[in-house]
Amino acid sequence: MSMKATAIDPASLLREAGLRVTPGRLELLSILAREPKPLAVHQIEKKMKGALNQVTLYRALEALEKAGIVSRVNLEHDHAHFELSVGRPHHHHAVCRACGLVEDIEVPHAALPQKEAAKQAKAFASIDRYSLEFFGLCRGCA
């Protein structure tokens, strides 16, 4: 399976999700589409060069995450990271505990593990997504 991303149309994504198409949201999605790894909010803010203030940026990310367009990634840092979740194959991340290097990886596993998880979770009616990250040492830090 290839990890290659497919081209996205940010305006169409926003309209299909019922979100307003604004210059700031378009710029935010364009930035995330160009990035090969998850970005921290302060990195996104810097790349946006003032197109959105911090509060508006957080609100936009929250709305995009709720719509399933953007994913929050837990890299066990003291801040959130985000990446585009549409137009890319499902993947996980290997994170170096020493230097912070992040690499997208594909891990073979059962088809639709969220359905298997839903069978095990007695209090849940459904589970529709999941996240799995791996932590260790990169070759340079080992």
PDB file of N, CA and C in Angstrom, residues 73-132:
ATOM      1  N   VAL A  73      -2.999  14.541  16.644  1.00  0.00           N
ATOM      2  CA  VAL A  73      -2.063  13.437  16.829  1.00  0.00           C
ATOM      3  C   VAL A  73      -1.352  13.631  18.161  1.00  0.00           C
ATOM      4  N   ASN A  74      -1.351  12.591  18.982  1.00  0.00           N
ATOM      5  CA  ASN A  74      -0.684  12.645  20.284  1.00  0.00           C
ATOM      6  C   ASN A  74       0.740  12.132  20.140  1.00  0.00           C
ATOM      7  N   LEU A  75       1.691  13.052  20.132  1.00  0.00           N
ATOM      8  CA  LEU A  75       3.100  12.675  20.030  1.00  0.00           C
ATOM      9  C   LEU A  75       3.775  12.722  21.398  1.00  0.00           C
ATOM     10  N   GLU A  76       2.963  12.773  22.451  1.00  0.00           N
ATOM     11  CA  GLU A  76       3.419  12.837  23.840  1.00  0.00           C
ATOM     12  C   GLU A  76       4.324  14.042  24.107  1.00  0.00           C
ATOM     13  N   HIS A  77       4.002  15.142  23.433  1.00  0.00           N
ATOM     14  CA  HIS A  77       4.652  16.416  23.733  1.00  0.00           C
ATOM     15  C   HIS A  77       3.685  17.206  24.606  1.00  0.00           C
ATOM     16  N   ASP A  78       4.069  18.379  25.019  1.00  0.00           N
ATOM     17  CA  ASP A  78       3.184  19.167  25.877  1.00  0.00           C
ATOM     18  C   ASP A  78       2.212  20.021  25.063  1.00  0.00           C
ATOM     19  N   HIS A  79       2.067  19.733  23.782  1.00  0.00           N
ATOM     20  CA  HIS A  79       1.157  20.485  22.926  1.00  0.00           C
ATOM     21  C   HIS A  79       0.579  19.551  21.856  1.00  0.00           C
ATOM     22  N   ALA A  80      -0.528  19.965  21.301  1.00  0.00           N
ATOM     23  CA  ALA A  80      -1.201  19.160  20.285  1.00  0.00           C
ATOM     24  C   ALA A  80      -0.531  19.317  18.926  1.00  0.00           C
ATOM     25  N   HIS A  81      -0.622  18.265  18.124  1.00  0.00           N
ATOM     26  CA  HIS A  81      -0.171  18.283  16.739  1.00  0.00           C
ATOM     27  C   HIS A  81      -1.376  17.937  15.868  1.00  0.00           C
ATOM     28  N   PHE A  82      -1.381  18.469  14.654  1.00  0.00           N
ATOM     29  CA  PHE A  82      -2.495  18.230  13.740  1.00  0.00           C
ATOM     30  C   PHE A  82      -1.965  17.874  12.365  1.00  0.00           C
ATOM     31  N   GLU A  83      -2.763  17.058  11.648  1.00  0.00           N
ATOM     32  CA  GLU A  83      -2.447  16.740  10.264  1.00  0.00           C
ATOM     33  C   GLU A  83      -3.748  16.557   9.500  1.00  0.00           C
ATOM     34  N   LEU A  84      -3.656  16.734   8.206  1.00  0.00           N
ATOM     35  CA  LEU A  84      -4.800  16.512   7.343  1.00  0.00           C
ATOM     36  C   LEU A  84      -5.136  15.028   7.365  1.00  0.00           C
ATOM     37  N   SER A  85      -6.401  14.692   7.511  1.00  0.00           N
ATOM     38  CA  SER A  85      -6.765  13.274   7.573  1.00  0.00           C
ATOM     39  C   SER A  85      -7.476  12.792   6.315  1.00  0.00           C
ATOM     40  N   VAL A  86      -7.867  13.701   5.434  1.00  0.00           N
ATOM     41  CA  VAL A  86      -8.493  13.293   4.174  1.00  0.00           C
ATOM     42  C   VAL A  86      -7.452  13.347   3.069  1.00  0.00           C
ATOM     43  N   GLY A  87      -7.625  12.493   2.072  1.00  0.00           N
ATOM     44  CA  GLY A  87      -6.687  12.472   0.956  1.00  0.00           C
ATOM     45  C   GLY A  87      -5.404  11.735   1.254  1.00  0.00           C
ATOM     46  N   ARG A  88      -5.312  11.137   2.430  1.00  0.00           N
ATOM     47  CA  ARG A  88      -4.128  10.371   2.822  1.00  0.00           C
ATOM     48  C   ARG A  88      -4.589   9.014   3.323  1.00  0.00           C
ATOM     49  N   PRO A  89      -3.796   7.978   3.071  1.00  0.00           N
ATOM     50  CA  PRO A  89      -4.173   6.667   3.603  1.00  0.00           C
ATOM     51  C   PRO A  89      -4.038   6.655   5.126  1.00  0.00           C
ATOM     52  N   HIS A  90      -4.827   5.803   5.760  1.00  0.00           N
ATOM     53  CA  HIS A  90      -4.718   5.673   7.213  1.00  0.00           C
ATOM     54  C   HIS A  90      -3.305   5.230   7.553  1.00  0.00           C
ATOM     55  N   HIS A  91      -2.710   5.877   8.541  1.00  0.00           N
ATOM     56  CA  HIS A  91      -1.345   5.538   8.928  1.00  0.00           C
ATOM     57  C   HIS A  91      -1.145   5.841  10.403  1.00  0.00           C
ATOM     58  N   HIS A  92       0.004   5.427  10.899  1.00  0.00           N
ATOM     59  CA  HIS A  92       0.386   5.661  12.278  1.00  0.00           C
ATOM     60  C   HIS A  92       1.705   6.413  12.269  1.00  0.00           C
ATOM     61  N   HIS A  93       2.262   6.679  13.437  1.00  0.00           N
ATOM     62  CA  HIS A  93       3.518   7.422  13.525  1.00  0.00           C
ATOM     63  C   HIS A  93       4.494   6.707  14.448  1.00  0.00           C
ATOM     64  N   ALA A  94       5.761   6.717  14.037  1.00  0.00           N
ATOM     65  CA  ALA A  94       6.848   6.287  14.912  1.00  0.00           C
ATOM     66  C   ALA A  94       7.511   7.577  15.377  1.00  0.00           C
ATOM     67  N   VAL A  95       7.691   7.713  16.693  1.00  0.00           N
ATOM     68  CA  VAL A  95       8.213   8.953  17.274  1.00  0.00           C
ATOM     69  C   VAL A  95       9.448   8.631  18.107  1.00  0.00           C
ATOM     70  N   CYS A  96      10.547   9.349  17.842  1.00  0.00           N
ATOM     71  CA  CYS A  96      11.765   9.159  18.631  1.00  0.00           C
ATOM     72  C   CYS A  96      11.612   9.903  19.958  1.00  0.00           C
ATOM     73  N   ARG A  97      11.777   9.187  21.061  1.00  0.00           N
ATOM     74  CA  ARG A  97      11.666   9.790  22.397  1.00  0.00           C
ATOM     75  C   ARG A  97      12.806  10.754  22.679  1.00  0.00           C
ATOM     76  N   ALA A  98      13.936  10.622  21.989  1.00  0.00           N
ATOM     77  CA  ALA A  98      15.098  11.471  22.257  1.00  0.00           C
ATOM     78  C   ALA A  98      15.069  12.772  21.445  1.00  0.00           C
ATOM     79  N   CYS A  99      14.943  12.665  20.114  1.00  0.00           N
ATOM     80  CA  CYS A  99      15.049  13.867  19.272  1.00  0.00           C
ATOM     81  C   CYS A  99      13.721  14.354  18.723  1.00  0.00           C
ATOM     82  N   GLY A 100      12.662  13.547  18.849  1.00  0.00           N
ATOM     83  CA  GLY A 100      11.347  13.972  18.379  1.00  0.00           C
ATOM     84  C   GLY A 100      11.060  13.674  16.918  1.00  0.00           C
ATOM     85  N   LEU A 101      11.962  12.990  16.220  1.00  0.00           N
ATOM     86  CA  LEU A 101      11.727  12.634  14.825  1.00  0.00           C
ATOM     87  C   LEU A 101      10.398  11.900  14.712  1.00  0.00           C
ATOM     88  N   VAL A 102       9.605  12.259  13.697  1.00  0.00           N
ATOM     89  CA  VAL A 102       8.314  11.616  13.465  1.00  0.00           C
ATOM     90  C   VAL A 102       8.328  11.034  12.058  1.00  0.00           C
ATOM     91  N   GLU A 103       7.939   9.764  11.958  1.00  0.00           N
ATOM     92  CA  GLU A 103       7.880   9.107  10.656  1.00  0.00           C
ATOM     93  C   GLU A 103       6.511   8.455  10.500  1.00  0.00           C
ATOM     94  N   ASP A 104       5.865   8.687   9.351  1.00  0.00           N
ATOM     95  CA  ASP A 104       4.614   8.005   9.046  1.00  0.00           C
ATOM     96  C   ASP A 104       4.935   6.552   8.750  1.00  0.00           C
ATOM     97  N   ILE A 105       4.159   5.644   9.317  1.00  0.00           N
ATOM     98  CA  ILE A 105       4.357   4.221   9.069  1.00  0.00           C
ATOM     99  C   ILE A 105       3.019   3.534   8.848  1.00  0.00           C
ATOM    100  N   GLU A 106       3.057   2.453   8.093  1.00  0.00           N
ATOM    101  CA  GLU A 106       1.892   1.596   7.921  1.00  0.00           C
ATOM    102  C   GLU A 106       2.135   0.341   8.735  1.00  0.00           C
ATOM    103  N   VAL A 107       1.160  -0.046   9.504  1.00  0.00           N
ATOM    104  CA  VAL A 107       1.282  -1.236  10.328  1.00  0.00           C
ATOM    105  C   VAL A 107       0.147  -2.175   9.952  1.00  0.00           C
ATOM    106  N   PRO A 108       0.493  -3.359   9.426  1.00  0.00           N
ATOM    107  CA  PRO A 108      -0.570  -4.298   9.083  1.00  0.00           C
ATOM    108  C   PRO A 108      -1.339  -4.724  10.332  1.00  0.00           C
ATOM    109  N   HIS A 109      -2.637  -4.699  10.242  1.00  0.00           N
ATOM    110  CA  HIS A 109      -3.475  -5.138  11.359  1.00  0.00           C
ATOM    111  C   HIS A 109      -4.812  -5.597  10.808  1.00  0.00           C
ATOM    112  N   ALA A 110      -5.614  -6.094  11.658  1.00  0.00           N
ATOM    113  CA  ALA A 110      -6.922  -6.611  11.250  1.00  0.00           C
ATOM    114  C   ALA A 110      -7.708  -5.531  10.522  1.00  0.00           C
ATOM    115  N   ALA A 111      -8.468  -5.960   9.543  1.00  0.00           N
ATOM    116  CA  ALA A 111      -9.329  -5.018   8.837  1.00  0.00           C
ATOM    117  C   ALA A 111     -10.333  -4.420   9.820  1.00  0.00           C
ATOM    118  N   LEU A 112     -10.495  -3.131   9.743  1.00  0.00           N
ATOM    119  CA  LEU A 112     -11.454  -2.407  10.583  1.00  0.00           C
ATOM    120  C   LEU A 112     -11.314  -2.705  12.072  1.00  0.00           C
ATOM    121  N   PRO A 113     -10.167  -2.409  12.662  1.00  0.00           N
ATOM    122  CA  PRO A 113      -9.982  -2.688  14.096  1.00  0.00           C
ATOM    123  C   PRO A 113     -10.976  -1.940  14.975  1.00  0.00           C
ATOM    124  N   GLN A 114     -11.521  -0.822  14.500  1.00  0.00           N
ATOM    125  CA  GLN A 114     -12.511  -0.109  15.303  1.00  0.00           C
ATOM    126  C   GLN A 114     -13.780  -0.953  15.490  1.00  0.00           C
ATOM    127  N   LYS A 115     -14.112  -1.798  14.512  1.00  0.00           N
ATOM    128  CA  LYS A 115     -15.271  -2.680  14.669  1.00  0.00           C
ATOM    129  C   LYS A 115     -14.982  -3.763  15.700  1.00  0.00           C
ATOM    130  N   GLU A 116     -13.755  -4.285  15.692  1.00  0.00           N
ATOM    131  CA  GLU A 116     -13.354  -5.272  16.691  1.00  0.00           C
ATOM    132  C   GLU A 116     -13.366  -4.641  18.086  1.00  0.00           C
ATOM    133  N   ALA A 117     -12.884  -3.402  18.180  1.00  0.00           N
ATOM    134  CA  ALA A 117     -12.878  -2.695  19.467  1.00  0.00           C
ATOM    135  C   ALA A 117     -14.304  -2.474  19.957  1.00  0.00           C
ATOM    136  N   ALA A 118     -15.211  -2.144  19.047  1.00  0.00           N
ATOM    137  CA  ALA A 118     -16.609  -1.911  19.426  1.00  0.00           C
ATOM    138  C   ALA A 118     -17.240  -3.179  19.994  1.00  0.00           C
ATOM    139  N   LYS A 119     -16.832  -4.327  19.484  1.00  0.00           N
ATOM    140  CA  LYS A 119     -17.352  -5.591  20.019  1.00  0.00           C
ATOM    141  C   LYS A 119     -16.904  -5.795  21.464  1.00  0.00           C
ATOM    142  N   GLN A 120     -15.687  -5.377  21.780  1.00  0.00           N
ATOM    143  CA  GLN A 120     -15.134  -5.548  23.123  1.00  0.00           C
ATOM    144  C   GLN A 120     -15.628  -4.487  24.106  1.00  0.00           C
ATOM    145  N   ALA A 121     -15.940  -3.306  23.622  1.00  0.00           N
ATOM    146  CA  ALA A 121     -16.361  -2.196  24.494  1.00  0.00           C
ATOM    147  C   ALA A 121     -17.856  -2.324  24.778  1.00  0.00           C
ATOM    148  N   LYS A 122     -18.182  -2.749  25.965  1.00  0.00           N
ATOM    149  CA  LYS A 122     -19.578  -3.022  26.321  1.00  0.00           C
ATOM    150  C   LYS A 122     -20.438  -1.766  26.419  1.00  0.00           C
ATOM    151  N   ALA A 123     -19.848  -0.637  26.788  1.00  0.00           N
ATOM    152  CA  ALA A 123     -20.619   0.584  26.997  1.00  0.00           C
ATOM    153  C   ALA A 123     -20.726   1.454  25.743  1.00  0.00           C
ATOM    154  N   PHE A 124     -20.161   1.010  24.599  1.00  0.00           N
ATOM    155  CA  PHE A 124     -20.159   1.826  23.387  1.00  0.00           C
ATOM    156  C   PHE A 124     -21.095   1.257  22.338  1.00  0.00           C
ATOM    157  N   ALA A 125     -21.874   2.122  21.706  1.00  0.00           N
ATOM    158  CA  ALA A 125     -22.728   1.707  20.598  1.00  0.00           C
ATOM    159  C   ALA A 125     -21.895   1.552  19.334  1.00  0.00           C
ATOM    160  N   SER A 126     -20.887   2.409  19.184  1.00  0.00           N
ATOM    161  CA  SER A 126     -20.019   2.326  18.011  1.00  0.00           C
ATOM    162  C   SER A 126     -18.673   2.987  18.294  1.00  0.00           C
ATOM    163  N   ILE A 127     -17.691   2.602  17.534  1.00  0.00           N
ATOM    164  CA  ILE A 127     -16.376   3.239  17.538  1.00  0.00           C
ATOM    165  C   ILE A 127     -16.063   3.476  16.070  1.00  0.00           C
ATOM    166  N   ASP A 128     -15.815   4.728  15.692  1.00  0.00           N
ATOM    167  CA  ASP A 128     -15.669   5.031  14.272  1.00  0.00           C
ATOM    168  C   ASP A 128     -14.263   5.413  13.831  1.00  0.00           C
ATOM    169  N   ARG A 129     -13.337   5.561  14.763  1.00  0.00           N
ATOM    170  CA  ARG A 129     -11.956   5.854  14.375  1.00  0.00           C
ATOM    171  C   ARG A 129     -11.022   5.472  15.508  1.00  0.00           C
ATOM    172  N   TYR A 130      -9.746   5.438  15.193  1.00  0.00           N
ATOM    173  CA  TYR A 130      -8.763   5.081  16.211  1.00  0.00           C
ATOM    174  C   TYR A 130      -7.432   5.728  15.874  1.00  0.00           C
ATOM    175  N   SER A 131      -6.548   5.742  16.851  1.00  0.00           N
ATOM    176  CA  SER A 131      -5.225   6.317  16.702  1.00  0.00           C
ATOM    177  C   SER A 131      -4.234   5.409  17.410  1.00  0.00           C
ATOM    178  N   LEU A 132      -3.092   5.227  16.789  1.00  0.00           N
ATOM    179  CA  LEU A 132      -2.073   4.367  17.371  1.00  0.00           C
ATOM    180  C   LEU A 132      -0.709   4.949  17.008  1.00  0.00           C
TER     181      LEU A 132
END
